[in-house]
PDB file of C-alpha atoms in Angstrom:
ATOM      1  CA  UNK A   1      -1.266  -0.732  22.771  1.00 92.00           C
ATOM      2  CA  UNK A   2      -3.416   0.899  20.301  1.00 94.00           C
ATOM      3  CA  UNK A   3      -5.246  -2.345  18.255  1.00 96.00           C
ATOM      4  CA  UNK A   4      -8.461  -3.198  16.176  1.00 98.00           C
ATOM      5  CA  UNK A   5      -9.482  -6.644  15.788  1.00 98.00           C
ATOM      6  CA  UNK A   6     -12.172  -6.886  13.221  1.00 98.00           C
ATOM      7  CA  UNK A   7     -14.334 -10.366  13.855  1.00 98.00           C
ATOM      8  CA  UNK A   8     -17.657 -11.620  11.627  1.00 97.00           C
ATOM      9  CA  UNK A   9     -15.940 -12.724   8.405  1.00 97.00           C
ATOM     10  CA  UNK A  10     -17.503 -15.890   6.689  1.00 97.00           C
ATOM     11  CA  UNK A  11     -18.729 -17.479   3.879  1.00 98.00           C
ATOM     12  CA  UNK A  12     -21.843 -16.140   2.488  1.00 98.00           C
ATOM     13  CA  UNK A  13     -24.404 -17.012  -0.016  1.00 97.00           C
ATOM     14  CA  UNK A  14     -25.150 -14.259  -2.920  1.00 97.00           C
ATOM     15  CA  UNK A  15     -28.109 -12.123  -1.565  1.00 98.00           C
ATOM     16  CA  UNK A  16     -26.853 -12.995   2.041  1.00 98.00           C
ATOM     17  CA  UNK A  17     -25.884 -10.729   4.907  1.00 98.00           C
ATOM     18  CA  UNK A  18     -22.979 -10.642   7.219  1.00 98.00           C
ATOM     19  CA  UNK A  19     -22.091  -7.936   9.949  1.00 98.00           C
ATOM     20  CA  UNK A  20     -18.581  -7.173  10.734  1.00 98.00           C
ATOM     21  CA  UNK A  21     -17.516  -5.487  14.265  1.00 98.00           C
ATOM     22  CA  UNK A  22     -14.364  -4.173  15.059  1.00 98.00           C
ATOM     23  CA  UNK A  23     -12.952  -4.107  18.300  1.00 97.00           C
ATOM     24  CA  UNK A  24     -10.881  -0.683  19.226  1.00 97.00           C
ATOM     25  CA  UNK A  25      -8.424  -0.882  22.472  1.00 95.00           C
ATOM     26  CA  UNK A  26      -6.087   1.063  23.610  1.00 94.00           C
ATOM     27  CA  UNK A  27      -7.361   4.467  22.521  1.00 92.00           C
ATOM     28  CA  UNK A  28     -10.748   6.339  22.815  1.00 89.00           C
ATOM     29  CA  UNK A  29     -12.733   5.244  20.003  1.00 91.00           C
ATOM     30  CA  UNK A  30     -15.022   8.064  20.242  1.00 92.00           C
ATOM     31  CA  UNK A  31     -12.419  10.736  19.159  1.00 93.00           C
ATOM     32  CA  UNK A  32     -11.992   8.739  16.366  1.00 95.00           C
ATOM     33  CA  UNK A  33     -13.463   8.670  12.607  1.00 96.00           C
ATOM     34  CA  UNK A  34     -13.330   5.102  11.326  1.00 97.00           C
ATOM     35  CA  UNK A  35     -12.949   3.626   7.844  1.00 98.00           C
ATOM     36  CA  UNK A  36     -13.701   0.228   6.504  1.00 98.00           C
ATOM     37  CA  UNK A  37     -11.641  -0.733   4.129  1.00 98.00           C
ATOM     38  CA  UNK A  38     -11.418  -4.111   1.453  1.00 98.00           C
ATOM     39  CA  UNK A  39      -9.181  -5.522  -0.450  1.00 98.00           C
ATOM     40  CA  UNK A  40      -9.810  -8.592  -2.809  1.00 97.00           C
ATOM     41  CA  UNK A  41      -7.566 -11.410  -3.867  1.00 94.00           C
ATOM     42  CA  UNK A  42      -4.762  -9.926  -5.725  1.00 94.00           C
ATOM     43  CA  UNK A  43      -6.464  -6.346  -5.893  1.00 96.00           C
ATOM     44  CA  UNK A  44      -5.165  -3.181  -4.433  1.00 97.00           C
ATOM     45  CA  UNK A  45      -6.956  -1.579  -1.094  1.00 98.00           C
ATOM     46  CA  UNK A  46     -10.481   0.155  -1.385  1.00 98.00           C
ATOM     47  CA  UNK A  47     -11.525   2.045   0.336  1.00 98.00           C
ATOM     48  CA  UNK A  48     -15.904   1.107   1.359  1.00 98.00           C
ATOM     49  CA  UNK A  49     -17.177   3.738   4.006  1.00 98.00           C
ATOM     50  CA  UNK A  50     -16.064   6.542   6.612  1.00 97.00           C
ATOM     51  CA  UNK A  51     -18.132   7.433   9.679  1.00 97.00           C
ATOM     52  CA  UNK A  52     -17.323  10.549  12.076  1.00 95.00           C
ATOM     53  CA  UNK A  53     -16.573  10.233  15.305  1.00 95.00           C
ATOM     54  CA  UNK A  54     -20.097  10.785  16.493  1.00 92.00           C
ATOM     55  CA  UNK A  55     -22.160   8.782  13.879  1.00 91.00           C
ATOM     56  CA  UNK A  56     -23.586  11.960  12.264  1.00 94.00           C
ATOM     57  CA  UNK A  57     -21.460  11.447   9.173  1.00 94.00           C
ATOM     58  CA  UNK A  58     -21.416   8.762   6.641  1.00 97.00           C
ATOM     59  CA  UNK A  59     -20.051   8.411   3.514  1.00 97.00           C
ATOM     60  CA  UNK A  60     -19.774   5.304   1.202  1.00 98.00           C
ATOM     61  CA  UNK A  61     -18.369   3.982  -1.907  1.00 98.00           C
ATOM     62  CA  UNK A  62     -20.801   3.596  -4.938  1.00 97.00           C
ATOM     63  CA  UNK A  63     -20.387  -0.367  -5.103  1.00 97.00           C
ATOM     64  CA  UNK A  64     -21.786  -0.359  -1.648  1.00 98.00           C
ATOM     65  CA  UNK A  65     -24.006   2.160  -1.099  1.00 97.00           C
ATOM     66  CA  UNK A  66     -27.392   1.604  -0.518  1.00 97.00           C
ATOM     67  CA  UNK A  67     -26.628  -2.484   0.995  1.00 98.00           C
ATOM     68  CA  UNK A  68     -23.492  -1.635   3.234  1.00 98.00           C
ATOM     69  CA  UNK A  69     -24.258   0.766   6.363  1.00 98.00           C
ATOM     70  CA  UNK A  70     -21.381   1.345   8.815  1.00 98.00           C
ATOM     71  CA  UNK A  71     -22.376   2.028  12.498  1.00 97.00           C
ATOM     72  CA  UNK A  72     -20.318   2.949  15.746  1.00 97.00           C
ATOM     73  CA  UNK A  73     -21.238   2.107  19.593  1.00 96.00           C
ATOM     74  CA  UNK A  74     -18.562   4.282  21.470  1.00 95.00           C
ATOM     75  CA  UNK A  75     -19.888   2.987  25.084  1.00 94.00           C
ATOM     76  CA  UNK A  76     -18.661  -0.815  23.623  1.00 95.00           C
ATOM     77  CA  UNK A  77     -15.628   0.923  21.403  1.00 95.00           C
ATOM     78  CA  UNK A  78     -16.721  -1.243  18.578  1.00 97.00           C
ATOM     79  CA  UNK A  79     -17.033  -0.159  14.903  1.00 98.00           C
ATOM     80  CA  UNK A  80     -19.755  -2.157  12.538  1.00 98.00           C
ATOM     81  CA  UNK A  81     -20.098  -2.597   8.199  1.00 98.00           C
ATOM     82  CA  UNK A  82     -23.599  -4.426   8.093  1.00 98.00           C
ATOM     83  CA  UNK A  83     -23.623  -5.973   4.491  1.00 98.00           C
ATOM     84  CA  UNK A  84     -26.554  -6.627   2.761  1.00 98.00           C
ATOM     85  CA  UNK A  85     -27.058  -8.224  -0.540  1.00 98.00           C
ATOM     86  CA  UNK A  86     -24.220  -9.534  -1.106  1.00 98.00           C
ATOM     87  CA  UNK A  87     -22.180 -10.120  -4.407  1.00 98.00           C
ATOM     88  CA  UNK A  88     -19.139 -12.498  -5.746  1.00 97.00           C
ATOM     89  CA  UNK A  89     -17.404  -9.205  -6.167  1.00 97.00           C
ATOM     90  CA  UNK A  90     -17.946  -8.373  -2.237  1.00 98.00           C
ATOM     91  CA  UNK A  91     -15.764 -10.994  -1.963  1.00 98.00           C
ATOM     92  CA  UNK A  92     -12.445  -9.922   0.024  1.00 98.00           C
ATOM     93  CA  UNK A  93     -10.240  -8.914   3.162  1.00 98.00           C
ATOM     94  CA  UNK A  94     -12.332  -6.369   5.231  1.00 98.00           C
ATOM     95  CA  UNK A  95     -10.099  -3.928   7.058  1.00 98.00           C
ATOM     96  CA  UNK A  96     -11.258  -1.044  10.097  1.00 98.00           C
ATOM     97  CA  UNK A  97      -9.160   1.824  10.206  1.00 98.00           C
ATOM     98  CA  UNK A  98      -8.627   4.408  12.306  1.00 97.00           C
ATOM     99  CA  UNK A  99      -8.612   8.190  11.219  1.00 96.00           C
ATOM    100  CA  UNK A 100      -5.923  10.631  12.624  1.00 93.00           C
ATOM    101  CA  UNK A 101      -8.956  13.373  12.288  1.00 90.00           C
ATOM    102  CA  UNK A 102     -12.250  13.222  14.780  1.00 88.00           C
ATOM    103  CA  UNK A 103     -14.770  13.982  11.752  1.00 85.00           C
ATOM    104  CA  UNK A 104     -12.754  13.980   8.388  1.00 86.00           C
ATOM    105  CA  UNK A 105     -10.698  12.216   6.214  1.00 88.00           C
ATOM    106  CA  UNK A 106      -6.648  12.481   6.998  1.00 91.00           C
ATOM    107  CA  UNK A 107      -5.361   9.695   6.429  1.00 95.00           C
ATOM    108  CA  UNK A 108      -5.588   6.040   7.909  1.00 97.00           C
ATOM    109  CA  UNK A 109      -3.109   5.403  10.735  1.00 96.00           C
ATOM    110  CA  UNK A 110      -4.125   2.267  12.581  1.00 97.00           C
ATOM    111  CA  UNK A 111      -5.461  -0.553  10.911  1.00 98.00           C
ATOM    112  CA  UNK A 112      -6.514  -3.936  12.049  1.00 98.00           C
ATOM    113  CA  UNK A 113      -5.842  -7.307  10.552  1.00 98.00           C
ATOM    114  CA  UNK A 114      -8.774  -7.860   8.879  1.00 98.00           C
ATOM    115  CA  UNK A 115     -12.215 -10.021   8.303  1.00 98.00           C
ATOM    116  CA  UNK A 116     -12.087 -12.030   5.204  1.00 98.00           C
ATOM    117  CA  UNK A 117     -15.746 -12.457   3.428  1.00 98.00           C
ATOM    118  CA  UNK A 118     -16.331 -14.885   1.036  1.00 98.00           C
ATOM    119  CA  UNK A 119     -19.534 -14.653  -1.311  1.00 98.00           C
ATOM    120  CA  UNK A 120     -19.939 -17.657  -2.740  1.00 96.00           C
ATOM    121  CA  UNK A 121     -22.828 -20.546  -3.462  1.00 94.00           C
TER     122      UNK A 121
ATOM    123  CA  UNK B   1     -13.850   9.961  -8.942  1.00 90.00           C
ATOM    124  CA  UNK B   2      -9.924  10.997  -8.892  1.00 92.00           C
ATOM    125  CA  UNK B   3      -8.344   8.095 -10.824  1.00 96.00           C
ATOM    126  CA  UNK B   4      -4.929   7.542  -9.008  1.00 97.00           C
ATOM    127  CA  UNK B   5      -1.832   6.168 -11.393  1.00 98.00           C
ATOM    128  CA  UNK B   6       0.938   5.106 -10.159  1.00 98.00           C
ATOM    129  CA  UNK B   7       4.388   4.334 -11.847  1.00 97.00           C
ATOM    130  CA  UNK B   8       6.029   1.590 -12.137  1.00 97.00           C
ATOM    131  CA  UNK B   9       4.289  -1.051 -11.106  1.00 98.00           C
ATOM    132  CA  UNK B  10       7.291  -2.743  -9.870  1.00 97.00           C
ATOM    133  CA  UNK B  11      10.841  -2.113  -8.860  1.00 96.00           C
ATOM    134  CA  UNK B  12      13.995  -3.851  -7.975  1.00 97.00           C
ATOM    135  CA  UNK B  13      16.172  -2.346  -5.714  1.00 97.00           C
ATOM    136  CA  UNK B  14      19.620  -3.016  -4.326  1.00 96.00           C
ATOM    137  CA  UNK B  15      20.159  -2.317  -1.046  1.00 97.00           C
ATOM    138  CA  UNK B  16      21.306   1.078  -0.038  1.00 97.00           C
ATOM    139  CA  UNK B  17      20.440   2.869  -3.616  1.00 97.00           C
ATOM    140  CA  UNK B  18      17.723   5.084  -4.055  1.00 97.00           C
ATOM    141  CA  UNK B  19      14.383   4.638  -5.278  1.00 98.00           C
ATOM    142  CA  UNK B  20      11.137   6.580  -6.162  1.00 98.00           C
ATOM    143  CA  UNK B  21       8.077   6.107  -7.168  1.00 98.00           C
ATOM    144  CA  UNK B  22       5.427   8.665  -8.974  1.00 98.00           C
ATOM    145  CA  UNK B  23       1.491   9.026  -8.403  1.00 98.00           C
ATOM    146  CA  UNK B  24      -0.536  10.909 -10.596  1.00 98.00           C
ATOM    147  CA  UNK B  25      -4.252  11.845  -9.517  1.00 97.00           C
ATOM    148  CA  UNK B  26      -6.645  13.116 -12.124  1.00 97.00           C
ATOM    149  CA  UNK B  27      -7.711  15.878 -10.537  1.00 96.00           C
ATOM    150  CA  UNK B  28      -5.469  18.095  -8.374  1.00 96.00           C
ATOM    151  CA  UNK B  29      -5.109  17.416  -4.426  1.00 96.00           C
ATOM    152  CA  UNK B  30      -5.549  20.469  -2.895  1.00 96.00           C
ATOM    153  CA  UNK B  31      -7.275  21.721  -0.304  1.00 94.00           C
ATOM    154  CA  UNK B  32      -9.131  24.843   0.022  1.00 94.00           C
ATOM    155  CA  UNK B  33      -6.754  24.839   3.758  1.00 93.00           C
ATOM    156  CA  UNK B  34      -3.558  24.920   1.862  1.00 94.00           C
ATOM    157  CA  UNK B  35      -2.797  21.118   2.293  1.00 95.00           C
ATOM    158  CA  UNK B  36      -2.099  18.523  -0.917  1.00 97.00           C
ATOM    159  CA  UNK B  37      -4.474  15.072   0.609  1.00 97.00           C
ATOM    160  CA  UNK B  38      -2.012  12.888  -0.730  1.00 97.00           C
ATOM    161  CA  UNK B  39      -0.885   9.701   1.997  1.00 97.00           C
ATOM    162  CA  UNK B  40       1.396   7.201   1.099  1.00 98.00           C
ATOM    163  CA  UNK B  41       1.034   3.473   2.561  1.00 98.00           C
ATOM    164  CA  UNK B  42       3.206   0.297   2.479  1.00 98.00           C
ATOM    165  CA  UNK B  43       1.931  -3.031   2.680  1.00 98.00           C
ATOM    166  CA  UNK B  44       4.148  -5.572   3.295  1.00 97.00           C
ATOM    167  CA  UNK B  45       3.207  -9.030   2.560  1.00 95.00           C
ATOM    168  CA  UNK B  46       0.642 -10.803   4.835  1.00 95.00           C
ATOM    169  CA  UNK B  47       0.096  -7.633   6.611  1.00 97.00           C
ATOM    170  CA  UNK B  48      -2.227  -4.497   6.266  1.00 98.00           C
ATOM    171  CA  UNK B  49      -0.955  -1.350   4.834  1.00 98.00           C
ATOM    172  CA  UNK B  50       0.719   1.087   7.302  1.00 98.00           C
ATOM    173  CA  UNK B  51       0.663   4.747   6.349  1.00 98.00           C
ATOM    174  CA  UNK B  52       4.638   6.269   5.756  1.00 98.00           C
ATOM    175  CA  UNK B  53       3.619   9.781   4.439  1.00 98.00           C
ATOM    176  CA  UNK B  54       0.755  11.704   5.110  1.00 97.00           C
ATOM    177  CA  UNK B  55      -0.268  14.968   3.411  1.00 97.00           C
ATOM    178  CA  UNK B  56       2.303  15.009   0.653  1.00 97.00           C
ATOM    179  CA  UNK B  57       5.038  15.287   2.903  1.00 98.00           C
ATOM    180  CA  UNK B  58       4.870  14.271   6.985  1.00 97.00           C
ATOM    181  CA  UNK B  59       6.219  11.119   7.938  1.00 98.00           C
ATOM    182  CA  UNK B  60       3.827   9.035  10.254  1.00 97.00           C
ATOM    183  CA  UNK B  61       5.794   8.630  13.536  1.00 95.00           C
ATOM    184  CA  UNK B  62       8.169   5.941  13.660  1.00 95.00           C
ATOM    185  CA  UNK B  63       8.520   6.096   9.930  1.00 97.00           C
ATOM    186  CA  UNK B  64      12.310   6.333   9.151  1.00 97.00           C
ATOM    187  CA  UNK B  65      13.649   9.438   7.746  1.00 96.00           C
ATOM    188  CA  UNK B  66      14.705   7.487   4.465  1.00 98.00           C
ATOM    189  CA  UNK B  67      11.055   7.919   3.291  1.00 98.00           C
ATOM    190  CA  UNK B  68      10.189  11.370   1.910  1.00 98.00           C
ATOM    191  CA  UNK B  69       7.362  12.169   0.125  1.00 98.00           C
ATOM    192  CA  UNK B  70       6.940  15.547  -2.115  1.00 98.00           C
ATOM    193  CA  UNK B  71       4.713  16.866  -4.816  1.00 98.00           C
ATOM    194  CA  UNK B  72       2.095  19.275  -5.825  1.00 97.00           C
ATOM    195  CA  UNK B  73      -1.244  19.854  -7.434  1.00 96.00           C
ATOM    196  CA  UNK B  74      -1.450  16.168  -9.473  1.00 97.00           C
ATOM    197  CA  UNK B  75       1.942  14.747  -9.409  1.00 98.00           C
ATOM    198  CA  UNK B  76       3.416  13.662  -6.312  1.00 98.00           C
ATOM    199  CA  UNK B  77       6.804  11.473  -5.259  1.00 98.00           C
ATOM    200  CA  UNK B  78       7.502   9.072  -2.772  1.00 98.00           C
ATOM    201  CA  UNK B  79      11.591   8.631  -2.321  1.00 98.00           C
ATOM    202  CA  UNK B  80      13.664   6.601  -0.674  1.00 98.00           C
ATOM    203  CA  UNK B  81      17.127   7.577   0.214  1.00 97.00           C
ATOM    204  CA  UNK B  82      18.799   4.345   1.053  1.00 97.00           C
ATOM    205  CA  UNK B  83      16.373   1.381   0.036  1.00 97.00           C
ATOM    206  CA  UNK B  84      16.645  -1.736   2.832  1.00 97.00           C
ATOM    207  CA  UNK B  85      15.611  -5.223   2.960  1.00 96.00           C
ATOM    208  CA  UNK B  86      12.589  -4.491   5.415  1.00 96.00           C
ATOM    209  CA  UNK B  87      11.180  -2.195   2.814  1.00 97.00           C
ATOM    210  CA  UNK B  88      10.247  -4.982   0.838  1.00 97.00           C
ATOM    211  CA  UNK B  89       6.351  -4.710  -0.249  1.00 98.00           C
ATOM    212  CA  UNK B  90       3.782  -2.693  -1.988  1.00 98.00           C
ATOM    213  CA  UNK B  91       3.365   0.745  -2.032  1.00 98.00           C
ATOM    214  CA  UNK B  92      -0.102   2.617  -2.231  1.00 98.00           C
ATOM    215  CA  UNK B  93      -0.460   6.450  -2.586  1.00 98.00           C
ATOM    216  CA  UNK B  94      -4.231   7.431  -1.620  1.00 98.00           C
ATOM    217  CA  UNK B  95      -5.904  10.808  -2.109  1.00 97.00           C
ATOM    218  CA  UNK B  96      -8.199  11.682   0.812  1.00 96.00           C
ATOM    219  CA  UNK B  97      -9.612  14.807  -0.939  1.00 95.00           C
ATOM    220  CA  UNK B  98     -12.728  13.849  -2.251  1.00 94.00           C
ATOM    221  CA  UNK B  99     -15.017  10.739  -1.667  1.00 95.00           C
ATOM    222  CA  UNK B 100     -15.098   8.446  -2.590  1.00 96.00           C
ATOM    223  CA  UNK B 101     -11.371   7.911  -1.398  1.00 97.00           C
ATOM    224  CA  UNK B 102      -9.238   6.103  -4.017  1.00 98.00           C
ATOM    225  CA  UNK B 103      -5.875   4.684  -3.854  1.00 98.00           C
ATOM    226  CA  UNK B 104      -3.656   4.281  -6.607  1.00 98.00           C
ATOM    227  CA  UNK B 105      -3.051   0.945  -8.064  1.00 97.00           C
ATOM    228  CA  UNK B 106       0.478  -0.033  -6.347  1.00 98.00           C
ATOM    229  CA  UNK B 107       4.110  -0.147  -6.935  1.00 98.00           C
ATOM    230  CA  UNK B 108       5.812  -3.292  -5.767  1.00 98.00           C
ATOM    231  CA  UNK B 109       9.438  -3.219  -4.674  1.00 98.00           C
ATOM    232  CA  UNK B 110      11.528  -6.013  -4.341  1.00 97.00           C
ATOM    233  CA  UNK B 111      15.406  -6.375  -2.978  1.00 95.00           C
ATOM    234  CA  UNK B 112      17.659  -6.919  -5.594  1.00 92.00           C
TER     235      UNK B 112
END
């Protein structure tokens, strides 16, 4: 069936780096645009960057822009949110998510289960 | 950004009334292509959010035909005909118009 398992969560020193990957199965990742997505303790979902379904567009949230770069291998169907510099407020459940559109934003209709960062020394 | 506000933040529910719940964005939601980029997503607890409504209006497949969503330029509805105990959760409304992509603060709904 149609799954992404998202894998690289940890705990992380402020300043640190983590990379996440998520895993995409049972559909063809490369037709796919791809979201990461976080949500902290208690918070509400936010959304952190998009990529198209070739690479060629990315898009990010202010908070993360310039440390966070998302990246896609479609030969390994695996998604990636390299984080950089990392802050206590970085600190939550990382989600992928699949687009319904190749190259825009739809809406978000396959999610996986999540990473969870922690940011903390 | 579009600042998404939704109302309430909570709701209690007995089972088999109706219930609804309003988002506001700050900006209006549509598209040069016609289309309002309003989605609609429950999370129930311990699991990610699923999308029920996408684009003001289509349900997601496998989405029962309870959950209808409607609206137009700012304001926008999610309703529920008959509420029941599996709909139990928190429910997001996201605009997908304009990055970055914000979704509105929730509405949780609990079972009377």
């Amino acid at each position: 069936q149609v799954q992404l398992v998202e894998s690289g969560g940890g705990v992380v020193q402020p300043g640190g780096s983590l990379r996440l990957s998520c895993a995409a199965s049972g559909f063809t990742l490369s037709s796919s645009a791809m979201h990461w997505v976080r949500q902290a303790p208690g918070k509400g979902p936010q959304w952190v960057a998009f990529i198209g379904y070739d690479g060629r567009n990315e898009y990010y949230a202010d908070s993360v822009r310039g440390r966070f770069t998302i990246s896609r291998d479609n030969t390994q169907n695996t998604l990636y949110l390299q984080m950089n510099a990392l802050r206590g407020d970085d600190t939550a459940l990382y989600y992928c998510a699949k687009d319904f559109s190749s190259d825009w934003f739809e809406y978000m209709d396959v999610w996986g289960k999540g990473a969870t960062v922690i940011v903390s020394s | 950004d579009f600042v998404m506000t939704q109302t309430p933040l909570s709701l209690t529910v007995t089972p088999g009334e109706p219930a609804s719940i309003s988002c506001r964005s700050s900006q209006s939601l549509l598209h040069s292509n016609g289309e309002h980029y309003l989605d609609w997503y429950l999370q129930k607890p311990g699991q990610p959010p699923q999308v029920l409504i996408y684009l003001t209006s289509n349900r997601a497949s496998g989405v029962p035909d309870r959950f209808s969503g409607s609206g137009s330029g700012t304001d926008f509805t999610l309703k529920i005909s008959r509420v029941e105990a599996e709909d139990v959760g928190v429910y997001y409304c996201k605009q997908s118009l304009h990055v970055p992509l914000t979704f509105g603060g929730g509405t949780k709904v609990e079972i009377k």
